[in-house]
Amino acid sequence: MVASMEQFMTNGRSLLLAYDQGLEHGPTDFNQQNCDPAYIVEIARKGGFNGLILQKGIAEKYYDGSVPLIIKLNGKTNIFKGEPVSRQICSVEEALSLGAKAVGYTIYLGSEHEALMFQEFGRIHHEAHRLDLPVIAWIYPRGAYVKDDTAPEIVAYAARAGLEIGADAVKIKYTGNPDTFRWAVKNAGKVKVYMSGGPKAPTEEDFLRQVQGAVSAGAVGLAVGRNVWQSDDPLGVAKKLRDIVIENKKYV
Ligand code: FBP
């Protein structure tokens, strides 16, 4: 059975706000304002996002039901520098009880520990689909064997892996241009493809250009964090992203 991502879509497109970086990167991503989860929940609501991605601890204490919730089930810090592995820290049932409408799981494709994450993903996928929750796979090629994690072939491999393992949506890095990203989207087949935001781009225009490229290549949208909540005008950025992703307008 395929669980539907429809509840996260407007006009067949989707804009998700990610806020799990406090675990993945630590407070280095934050300032006095955006380290407060309540500030992010407000951006998600006022910015018209289709979904908000949180770890369970933040969801338990701050989620107010205003935007559809996606719970990340695994996570890791970036302190340990060995072969990357991210293990489950929240169950599917806990996510459901927190109000999640979908669950997310990161797989480091090509890591020495890839098999472990595939296995865990398989079990989570089974449990989530039994409860009719879609599963979004963050598929990030990473580790000693991955030389360039945004090379077109490796990004297309990540997208294809998402289709093979049963993901309802994949979140993948942008290859840098729409032509190569189109190949990744093609390889994802019926799986919805989200572009991953990444570190704050040098200028807003640079970022908007990437987003336009990704949707013109067939992505349903993007899951973005830092490029929105690190901005001095997060709601202004959100409006431009909605225009591009949901309304199909051109900015750059
Ligand atoms: P950003 O838009 O801030 O990059 O968020 C997307 C995301 O996938 C987050 O969900 C996650 O915390 C982060 O990127 C992981 O970044 P990385 O593993 O590349 O350091």
PDB file of C-alpha atoms and ligand atoms in Angstrom:
ATOM      1  CA  MET A   1       0.000   0.000   0.000  1.00  0.00           C
ATOM      2  CA  VAL A   2       1.249   3.483  -0.852  1.00  0.00           C
ATOM      3  CA  ALA A   3       0.630   6.136   1.797  1.00  0.00           C
ATOM      4  CA  SER A   4      -0.365   9.485   0.353  1.00  0.00           C
ATOM      5  CA  MET A   5       1.661  12.694   0.512  1.00  0.00           C
ATOM      6  CA  GLU A   6      -1.446  14.596  -0.672  1.00  0.00           C
ATOM      7  CA  GLN A   7      -2.015  16.242   2.715  1.00  0.00           C
ATOM      8  CA  PHE A   8       1.311  18.077   2.263  1.00  0.00           C
ATOM      9  CA  MET A   9       0.464  19.419  -1.198  1.00  0.00           C
ATOM     10  CA  THR A  10      -1.072  22.560  -2.663  1.00  0.00           C
ATOM     11  CA  ASN A  11      -1.505  22.561  -6.452  1.00  0.00           C
ATOM     12  CA  GLY A  12       0.481  19.295  -6.494  1.00  0.00           C
ATOM     13  CA  ARG A  13       3.457  21.083  -4.956  1.00  0.00           C
ATOM     14  CA  SER A  14       4.844  21.236  -1.457  1.00  0.00           C
ATOM     15  CA  LEU A  15       6.900  23.436   0.837  1.00  0.00           C
ATOM     16  CA  LEU A  16       8.216  21.906   4.053  1.00  0.00           C
ATOM     17  CA  LEU A  17      10.068  23.680   6.856  1.00  0.00           C
ATOM     18  CA  ALA A  18      12.881  21.651   8.448  1.00  0.00           C
ATOM     19  CA  TYR A  19      14.037  22.290  12.001  1.00  0.00           C
ATOM     20  CA  ASP A  20      16.077  19.296  13.137  1.00  0.00           C
ATOM     21  CA  GLN A  21      19.417  21.084  12.704  1.00  0.00           C
ATOM     22  CA  GLY A  22      19.788  21.589  16.472  1.00  0.00           C
ATOM     23  CA  LEU A  23      20.561  17.888  16.692  1.00  0.00           C
ATOM     24  CA  GLU A  24      22.366  17.494  13.376  1.00  0.00           C
ATOM     25  CA  HIS A  25      24.627  20.552  13.673  1.00  0.00           C
ATOM     26  CA  GLY A  26      24.165  21.960  17.172  1.00  0.00           C
ATOM     27  CA  PRO A  27      23.514  25.577  18.114  1.00  0.00           C
ATOM     28  CA  THR A  28      26.101  26.811  15.616  1.00  0.00           C
ATOM     29  CA  ASP A  29      23.229  27.254  13.130  1.00  0.00           C
ATOM     30  CA  PHE A  30      21.284  29.445  15.552  1.00  0.00           C
ATOM     31  CA  ASN A  31      21.086  33.023  16.791  1.00  0.00           C
ATOM     32  CA  GLN A  32      19.182  34.468  19.771  1.00  0.00           C
ATOM     33  CA  GLN A  33      15.924  34.361  17.838  1.00  0.00           C
ATOM     34  CA  ASN A  34      15.914  31.171  15.791  1.00  0.00           C
ATOM     35  CA  CYS A  35      17.198  28.970  18.627  1.00  0.00           C
ATOM     36  CA  ASP A  36      13.669  29.287  20.028  1.00  0.00           C
ATOM     37  CA  PRO A  37      11.466  26.554  18.528  1.00  0.00           C
ATOM     38  CA  ALA A  38       8.369  28.689  19.141  1.00  0.00           C
ATOM     39  CA  TYR A  39       9.763  31.214  16.637  1.00  0.00           C
ATOM     40  CA  ILE A  40      10.047  28.472  13.993  1.00  0.00           C
ATOM     41  CA  VAL A  41       6.553  27.099  14.623  1.00  0.00           C
ATOM     42  CA  GLU A  42       5.260  30.630  14.026  1.00  0.00           C
ATOM     43  CA  ILE A  43       7.243  30.922  10.751  1.00  0.00           C
ATOM     44  CA  ALA A  44       5.777  27.607   9.613  1.00  0.00           C
ATOM     45  CA  ARG A  45       2.256  28.818  10.309  1.00  0.00           C
ATOM     46  CA  LYS A  46       2.513  32.403   9.059  1.00  0.00           C
ATOM     47  CA  GLY A  47       4.698  31.402   6.125  1.00  0.00           C
ATOM     48  CA  GLY A  48       2.061  29.012   4.783  1.00  0.00           C
ATOM     49  CA  PHE A  49       4.269  25.921   4.876  1.00  0.00           C
ATOM     50  CA  ASN A  50       2.687  22.580   3.974  1.00  0.00           C
ATOM     51  CA  GLY A  51       4.527  20.770   6.739  1.00  0.00           C
ATOM     52  CA  LEU A  52       6.936  21.195   9.641  1.00  0.00           C
ATOM     53  CA  ILE A  53       9.743  18.697  10.315  1.00  0.00           C
ATOM     54  CA  LEU A  54      10.761  18.241  13.945  1.00  0.00           C
ATOM     55  CA  GLN A  55      12.481  15.778  16.215  1.00  0.00           C
ATOM     56  CA  LYS A  56      10.215  14.358  18.925  1.00  0.00           C
ATOM     57  CA  GLY A  57      11.619  16.471  21.783  1.00  0.00           C
ATOM     58  CA  ILE A  58      10.778  19.737  20.067  1.00  0.00           C
ATOM     59  CA  ALA A  59       7.394  18.424  18.936  1.00  0.00           C
ATOM     60  CA  GLU A  60       6.461  17.362  22.479  1.00  0.00           C
ATOM     61  CA  LYS A  61       7.141  20.790  23.921  1.00  0.00           C
ATOM     62  CA  TYR A  62       6.366  23.233  21.109  1.00  0.00           C
ATOM     63  CA  TYR A  63       4.136  21.754  18.412  1.00  0.00           C
ATOM     64  CA  ASP A  64       0.728  23.442  18.409  1.00  0.00           C
ATOM     65  CA  GLY A  65      -1.065  21.592  15.617  1.00  0.00           C
ATOM     66  CA  SER A  66      -1.144  24.605  13.289  1.00  0.00           C
ATOM     67  CA  VAL A  67       0.853  22.979  10.452  1.00  0.00           C
ATOM     68  CA  PRO A  68       0.967  19.278   9.470  1.00  0.00           C
ATOM     69  CA  LEU A  69       3.762  17.601  11.432  1.00  0.00           C
ATOM     70  CA  ILE A  70       6.513  15.322  10.144  1.00  0.00           C
ATOM     71  CA  ILE A  71       8.607  13.617  12.803  1.00  0.00           C
ATOM     72  CA  LYS A  72      12.201  12.671  12.037  1.00  0.00           C
ATOM     73  CA  LEU A  73      12.646   9.216  13.502  1.00  0.00           C
ATOM     74  CA  ASN A  74      16.437   9.111  13.448  1.00  0.00           C
ATOM     75  CA  GLY A  75      19.195  11.614  13.946  1.00  0.00           C
ATOM     76  CA  LYS A  76      22.799  12.106  14.948  1.00  0.00           C
ATOM     77  CA  THR A  77      25.201  14.870  15.895  1.00  0.00           C
ATOM     78  CA  ASN A  78      28.117  15.962  13.737  1.00  0.00           C
ATOM     79  CA  ILE A  79      30.650  15.613  16.561  1.00  0.00           C
ATOM     80  CA  PHE A  80      31.736  12.094  15.634  1.00  0.00           C
ATOM     81  CA  LYS A  81      33.576  12.206  12.306  1.00  0.00           C
ATOM     82  CA  GLY A  82      33.652   8.503  11.363  1.00  0.00           C
ATOM     83  CA  GLU A  83      31.545   6.714   8.752  1.00  0.00           C
ATOM     84  CA  PRO A  84      28.092   8.268   9.132  1.00  0.00           C
ATOM     85  CA  VAL A  85      25.245   6.359  10.697  1.00  0.00           C
ATOM     86  CA  SER A  86      21.953   7.678  12.004  1.00  0.00           C
ATOM     87  CA  ARG A  87      19.819   5.402  14.172  1.00  0.00           C
ATOM     88  CA  GLN A  88      16.201   5.456  15.209  1.00  0.00           C
ATOM     89  CA  ILE A  89      15.423   7.510  18.315  1.00  0.00           C
ATOM     90  CA  CYS A  90      11.643   7.756  18.034  1.00  0.00           C
ATOM     91  CA  SER A  91       9.130   5.033  17.218  1.00  0.00           C
ATOM     92  CA  VAL A  92       6.438   5.323  14.568  1.00  0.00           C
ATOM     93  CA  GLU A  93       3.767   5.027  17.268  1.00  0.00           C
ATOM     94  CA  GLU A  94       5.294   7.827  19.328  1.00  0.00           C
ATOM     95  CA  ALA A  95       5.373   9.996  16.214  1.00  0.00           C
ATOM     96  CA  LEU A  96       1.711   9.253  15.594  1.00  0.00           C
ATOM     97  CA  SER A  97       0.796  10.088  19.165  1.00  0.00           C
ATOM     98  CA  LEU A  98       2.606  13.427  18.816  1.00  0.00           C
ATOM     99  CA  GLY A  99       0.333  14.228  15.880  1.00  0.00           C
ATOM    100  CA  ALA A 100       2.641  13.295  12.988  1.00  0.00           C
ATOM    101  CA  LYS A 101       1.051  12.992   9.566  1.00  0.00           C
ATOM    102  CA  ALA A 102       4.271  11.530   8.123  1.00  0.00           C
ATOM    103  CA  VAL A 103       7.615  10.290   9.356  1.00  0.00           C
ATOM    104  CA  GLY A 104      11.122  10.965   8.087  1.00  0.00           C
ATOM    105  CA  TYR A 105      14.292   8.923   8.153  1.00  0.00           C
ATOM    106  CA  THR A 106      17.825   9.735   6.948  1.00  0.00           C
ATOM    107  CA  ILE A 107      19.920   7.194   5.067  1.00  0.00           C
ATOM    108  CA  TYR A 108      23.579   7.894   4.344  1.00  0.00           C
ATOM    109  CA  LEU A 109      23.896   6.121   1.032  1.00  0.00           C
ATOM    110  CA  GLY A 110      27.349   4.624   0.496  1.00  0.00           C
ATOM    111  CA  SER A 111      28.319   4.734   4.175  1.00  0.00           C
ATOM    112  CA  GLU A 112      29.878   1.624   5.689  1.00  0.00           C
ATOM    113  CA  HIS A 113      26.725   1.513   7.796  1.00  0.00           C
ATOM    114  CA  GLU A 114      24.301   1.811   4.906  1.00  0.00           C
ATOM    115  CA  ALA A 115      22.930  -1.710   5.472  1.00  0.00           C
ATOM    116  CA  LEU A 116      21.971  -0.880   9.047  1.00  0.00           C
ATOM    117  CA  MET A 117      19.998   2.163   7.977  1.00  0.00           C
ATOM    118  CA  PHE A 118      18.307   0.249   5.136  1.00  0.00           C
ATOM    119  CA  GLN A 119      17.256  -2.443   7.565  1.00  0.00           C
ATOM    120  CA  GLU A 120      15.907   0.028  10.087  1.00  0.00           C
ATOM    121  CA  PHE A 121      14.157   1.955   7.312  1.00  0.00           C
ATOM    122  CA  GLY A 122      12.514  -1.271   6.138  1.00  0.00           C
ATOM    123  CA  ARG A 123      10.979  -1.926   9.531  1.00  0.00           C
ATOM    124  CA  ILE A 124       9.877   1.684   9.981  1.00  0.00           C
ATOM    125  CA  HIS A 125       8.360   1.735   6.504  1.00  0.00           C
ATOM    126  CA  HIS A 126       6.346  -1.384   7.289  1.00  0.00           C
ATOM    127  CA  GLU A 127       5.064   0.040  10.596  1.00  0.00           C
ATOM    128  CA  ALA A 128       4.304   3.472   9.149  1.00  0.00           C
ATOM    129  CA  HIS A 129       2.361   2.138   6.162  1.00  0.00           C
ATOM    130  CA  ARG A 130       0.354  -0.125   8.450  1.00  0.00           C
ATOM    131  CA  LEU A 131      -0.741   3.096  10.181  1.00  0.00           C
ATOM    132  CA  ASP A 132      -1.213   4.851   6.820  1.00  0.00           C
ATOM    133  CA  LEU A 133       1.630   7.307   7.460  1.00  0.00           C
ATOM    134  CA  PRO A 134       3.804   8.240   4.483  1.00  0.00           C
ATOM    135  CA  VAL A 135       7.560   7.921   4.855  1.00  0.00           C
ATOM    136  CA  ILE A 136       9.956  10.581   3.632  1.00  0.00           C
ATOM    137  CA  ALA A 137      13.530   9.419   3.113  1.00  0.00           C
ATOM    138  CA  TRP A 138      16.347  11.910   3.398  1.00  0.00           C
ATOM    139  CA  ILE A 139      18.848  10.163   1.128  1.00  0.00           C
ATOM    140  CA  TYR A 140      22.259  11.729   1.468  1.00  0.00           C
ATOM    141  CA  PRO A 141      25.235   9.965  -0.154  1.00  0.00           C
ATOM    142  CA  ARG A 142      28.005  10.345   2.407  1.00  0.00           C
ATOM    143  CA  GLY A 143      31.131   8.717   3.826  1.00  0.00           C
ATOM    144  CA  ALA A 144      34.652   7.871   2.716  1.00  0.00           C
ATOM    145  CA  TYR A 145      33.465   6.266  -0.532  1.00  0.00           C
ATOM    146  CA  VAL A 146      31.466   9.284  -1.660  1.00  0.00           C
ATOM    147  CA  LYS A 147      33.703  11.824  -3.324  1.00  0.00           C
ATOM    148  CA  ASP A 148      31.085  14.337  -4.426  1.00  0.00           C
ATOM    149  CA  ASP A 149      27.641  14.174  -2.873  1.00  0.00           C
ATOM    150  CA  THR A 150      26.017  16.459  -5.451  1.00  0.00           C
ATOM    151  CA  ALA A 151      27.430  14.793  -8.576  1.00  0.00           C
ATOM    152  CA  PRO A 152      24.490  14.081 -10.923  1.00  0.00           C
ATOM    153  CA  GLU A 153      24.962  10.293 -10.964  1.00  0.00           C
ATOM    154  CA  ILE A 154      25.129   9.962  -7.189  1.00  0.00           C
ATOM    155  CA  VAL A 155      22.092  12.214  -6.665  1.00  0.00           C
ATOM    156  CA  ALA A 156      20.173  10.184  -9.267  1.00  0.00           C
ATOM    157  CA  TYR A 157      21.284   7.031  -7.429  1.00  0.00           C
ATOM    158  CA  ALA A 158      19.907   8.477  -4.181  1.00  0.00           C
ATOM    159  CA  ALA A 159      16.578   9.214  -5.870  1.00  0.00           C
ATOM    160  CA  ARG A 160      16.414   5.712  -7.347  1.00  0.00           C
ATOM    161  CA  ALA A 161      17.279   4.104  -4.029  1.00  0.00           C
ATOM    162  CA  GLY A 162      14.259   5.919  -2.572  1.00  0.00           C
ATOM    163  CA  LEU A 163      11.996   4.295  -5.150  1.00  0.00           C
ATOM    164  CA  GLU A 164      13.527   0.861  -4.577  1.00  0.00           C
ATOM    165  CA  ILE A 165      13.134   0.923  -0.775  1.00  0.00           C
ATOM    166  CA  GLY A 166       9.533   2.142  -0.816  1.00  0.00           C
ATOM    167  CA  ALA A 167       9.846   5.797   0.191  1.00  0.00           C
ATOM    168  CA  ASP A 168       6.768   7.915  -0.524  1.00  0.00           C
ATOM    169  CA  ALA A 169       8.995  10.948  -0.930  1.00  0.00           C
ATOM    170  CA  VAL A 170      12.735  11.554  -1.079  1.00  0.00           C
ATOM    171  CA  LYS A 171      14.681  14.563   0.002  1.00  0.00           C
ATOM    172  CA  ILE A 172      17.831  14.900  -2.031  1.00  0.00           C
ATOM    173  CA  LYS A 173      20.516  17.513  -2.631  1.00  0.00           C
ATOM    174  CA  TYR A 174      20.355  19.732  -5.681  1.00  0.00           C
ATOM    175  CA  THR A 175      22.850  18.859  -8.428  1.00  0.00           C
ATOM    176  CA  GLY A 176      23.382  22.497  -9.357  1.00  0.00           C
ATOM    177  CA  ASN A 177      21.384  22.618 -12.564  1.00  0.00           C
ATOM    178  CA  PRO A 178      17.924  21.598 -13.757  1.00  0.00           C
ATOM    179  CA  ASP A 179      19.144  19.345 -16.577  1.00  0.00           C
ATOM    180  CA  THR A 180      21.054  17.005 -14.311  1.00  0.00           C
ATOM    181  CA  PHE A 181      18.415  17.221 -11.572  1.00  0.00           C
ATOM    182  CA  ARG A 182      15.775  16.130 -14.092  1.00  0.00           C
ATOM    183  CA  TRP A 183      17.595  12.798 -14.413  1.00  0.00           C
ATOM    184  CA  ALA A 184      17.376  12.314 -10.652  1.00  0.00           C
ATOM    185  CA  VAL A 185      13.654  13.111 -10.671  1.00  0.00           C
ATOM    186  CA  LYS A 186      13.153  10.691 -13.559  1.00  0.00           C
ATOM    187  CA  ASN A 187      14.877   7.939 -11.614  1.00  0.00           C
ATOM    188  CA  ALA A 188      12.631   8.515  -8.611  1.00  0.00           C
ATOM    189  CA  GLY A 189       9.630   7.420 -10.730  1.00  0.00           C
ATOM    190  CA  LYS A 190       6.405   7.899  -8.743  1.00  0.00           C
ATOM    191  CA  VAL A 191       8.266   8.982  -5.620  1.00  0.00           C
ATOM    192  CA  LYS A 192       7.801  12.688  -4.811  1.00  0.00           C
ATOM    193  CA  VAL A 193      11.112  14.505  -4.941  1.00  0.00           C
ATOM    194  CA  TYR A 194      12.001  17.302  -2.541  1.00  0.00           C
ATOM    195  CA  MET A 195      15.099  19.408  -2.954  1.00  0.00           C
ATOM    196  CA  SER A 196      17.058  19.773   0.270  1.00  0.00           C
ATOM    197  CA  GLY A 197      17.759  23.392   1.201  1.00  0.00           C
ATOM    198  CA  GLY A 198      21.349  23.223   2.403  1.00  0.00           C
ATOM    199  CA  PRO A 199      23.459  25.904   4.079  1.00  0.00           C
ATOM    200  CA  LYS A 200      22.384  29.502   3.605  1.00  0.00           C
ATOM    201  CA  ALA A 201      23.204  30.477   0.013  1.00  0.00           C
ATOM    202  CA  PRO A 202      25.428  33.550  -0.552  1.00  0.00           C
ATOM    203  CA  THR A 203      22.424  35.550  -1.747  1.00  0.00           C
ATOM    204  CA  GLU A 204      18.671  35.047  -1.682  1.00  0.00           C
ATOM    205  CA  GLU A 205      18.690  35.203  -5.457  1.00  0.00           C
ATOM    206  CA  ASP A 206      21.143  32.293  -5.649  1.00  0.00           C
ATOM    207  CA  PHE A 207      18.837  30.226  -3.514  1.00  0.00           C
ATOM    208  CA  LEU A 208      15.684  31.136  -5.437  1.00  0.00           C
ATOM    209  CA  ARG A 209      17.462  30.168  -8.641  1.00  0.00           C
ATOM    210  CA  GLN A 210      18.205  26.703  -7.227  1.00  0.00           C
ATOM    211  CA  VAL A 211      14.589  26.286  -6.167  1.00  0.00           C
ATOM    212  CA  GLN A 212      13.307  27.334  -9.576  1.00  0.00           C
ATOM    213  CA  GLY A 213      15.728  24.901 -11.186  1.00  0.00           C
ATOM    214  CA  ALA A 214      14.577  22.028  -9.005  1.00  0.00           C
ATOM    215  CA  VAL A 215      10.851  22.547  -9.608  1.00  0.00           C
ATOM    216  CA  SER A 216      11.375  23.086 -13.334  1.00  0.00           C
ATOM    217  CA  ALA A 217      13.131  19.700 -13.310  1.00  0.00           C
ATOM    218  CA  GLY A 218      10.054  18.054 -11.766  1.00  0.00           C
ATOM    219  CA  ALA A 219      10.596  18.287  -8.016  1.00  0.00           C
ATOM    220  CA  VAL A 220       7.353  18.709  -6.054  1.00  0.00           C
ATOM    221  CA  GLY A 221       9.067  21.313  -3.960  1.00  0.00           C
ATOM    222  CA  LEU A 222      11.571  21.637  -1.215  1.00  0.00           C
ATOM    223  CA  ALA A 223      12.252  20.934   2.406  1.00  0.00           C
ATOM    224  CA  VAL A 224      14.164  23.918   3.656  1.00  0.00           C
ATOM    225  CA  GLY A 225      15.504  25.127   6.963  1.00  0.00           C
ATOM    226  CA  ARG A 226      18.453  27.473   7.172  1.00  0.00           C
ATOM    227  CA  ASN A 227      17.693  29.477   4.034  1.00  0.00           C
ATOM    228  CA  VAL A 228      14.407  30.488   5.650  1.00  0.00           C
ATOM    229  CA  TRP A 229      14.909  30.797   9.396  1.00  0.00           C
ATOM    230  CA  GLN A 230      18.438  32.217   9.164  1.00  0.00           C
ATOM    231  CA  SER A 231      17.095  35.019   6.988  1.00  0.00           C
ATOM    232  CA  ASP A 232      16.356  38.422   8.526  1.00  0.00           C
ATOM    233  CA  ASP A 233      13.020  38.204   6.747  1.00  0.00           C
ATOM    234  CA  PRO A 234      11.881  34.585   6.936  1.00  0.00           C
ATOM    235  CA  LEU A 235       8.297  35.361   5.984  1.00  0.00           C
ATOM    236  CA  GLY A 236       9.477  37.350   2.971  1.00  0.00           C
ATOM    237  CA  VAL A 237      11.563  34.381   1.799  1.00  0.00           C
ATOM    238  CA  ALA A 238       8.656  32.038   2.490  1.00  0.00           C
ATOM    239  CA  LYS A 239       6.393  34.169   0.318  1.00  0.00           C
ATOM    240  CA  LYS A 240       8.860  34.022  -2.599  1.00  0.00           C
ATOM    241  CA  LEU A 241       9.255  30.268  -2.156  1.00  0.00           C
ATOM    242  CA  ARG A 242       5.479  29.810  -2.201  1.00  0.00           C
ATOM    243  CA  ASP A 243       5.266  31.924  -5.335  1.00  0.00           C
ATOM    244  CA  ILE A 244       7.859  29.756  -7.093  1.00  0.00           C
ATOM    245  CA  VAL A 245       6.887  26.345  -5.760  1.00  0.00           C
ATOM    246  CA  ILE A 246       3.128  26.566  -5.352  1.00  0.00           C
ATOM    247  CA  GLU A 247       2.168  29.324  -7.792  1.00  0.00           C
ATOM    248  CA  ASN A 248       4.753  28.469 -10.459  1.00  0.00           C
ATOM    249  CA  LYS A 249       5.972  32.072 -10.718  1.00  0.00           C
ATOM    250  CA  LYS A 250       9.453  33.060 -11.812  1.00  0.00           C
ATOM    251  CA  TYR A 251      11.669  35.308  -9.710  1.00  0.00           C
ATOM    252  CA  VAL A 252      15.131  35.116 -11.203  1.00  0.00           C
TER     253      VAL A 252
HETATM  254  P1  FBP B   1      18.540  22.811   5.521  1.00  0.00           P
HETATM  255  O1  FBP B   1      17.637  23.436   4.500  1.00  0.00           O
HETATM  256  O2  FBP B   1      18.825  23.742   6.671  1.00  0.00           O
HETATM  257  O3  FBP B   1      19.786  22.250   4.888  1.00  0.00           O
HETATM  258  O4  FBP B   1      17.731  21.591   6.132  1.00  0.00           O
HETATM  259  C1  FBP B   1      17.608  20.390   5.433  1.00  0.00           C
HETATM  260  C2  FBP B   1      18.252  19.254   6.207  1.00  0.00           C
HETATM  261  O5  FBP B   1      18.070  18.030   5.560  1.00  0.00           O
HETATM  262  C3  FBP B   1      17.752  19.147   7.640  1.00  0.00           C
HETATM  263  O6  FBP B   1      16.594  18.387   7.738  1.00  0.00           O
HETATM  264  C4  FBP B   1      18.921  18.531   8.318  1.00  0.00           C
HETATM  265  O7  FBP B   1      19.035  18.891   9.651  1.00  0.00           O
HETATM  266  C5  FBP B   1      20.075  19.092   7.572  1.00  0.00           C
HETATM  267  O8  FBP B   1      19.639  19.465   6.303  1.00  0.00           O
HETATM  268  C6  FBP B   1      21.194  18.099   7.494  1.00  0.00           C
HETATM  269  O9  FBP B   1      22.271  18.715   6.902  1.00  0.00           O
HETATM  270  P2  FBP B   1      23.617  17.952   6.626  1.00  0.00           P
HETATM  271  O10 FBP B   1      23.425  16.515   6.967  1.00  0.00           O
HETATM  272  O11 FBP B   1      23.881  18.184   5.173  1.00  0.00           O
HETATM  273  O12 FBP B   1      24.606  18.605   7.503  1.00  0.00           O
END
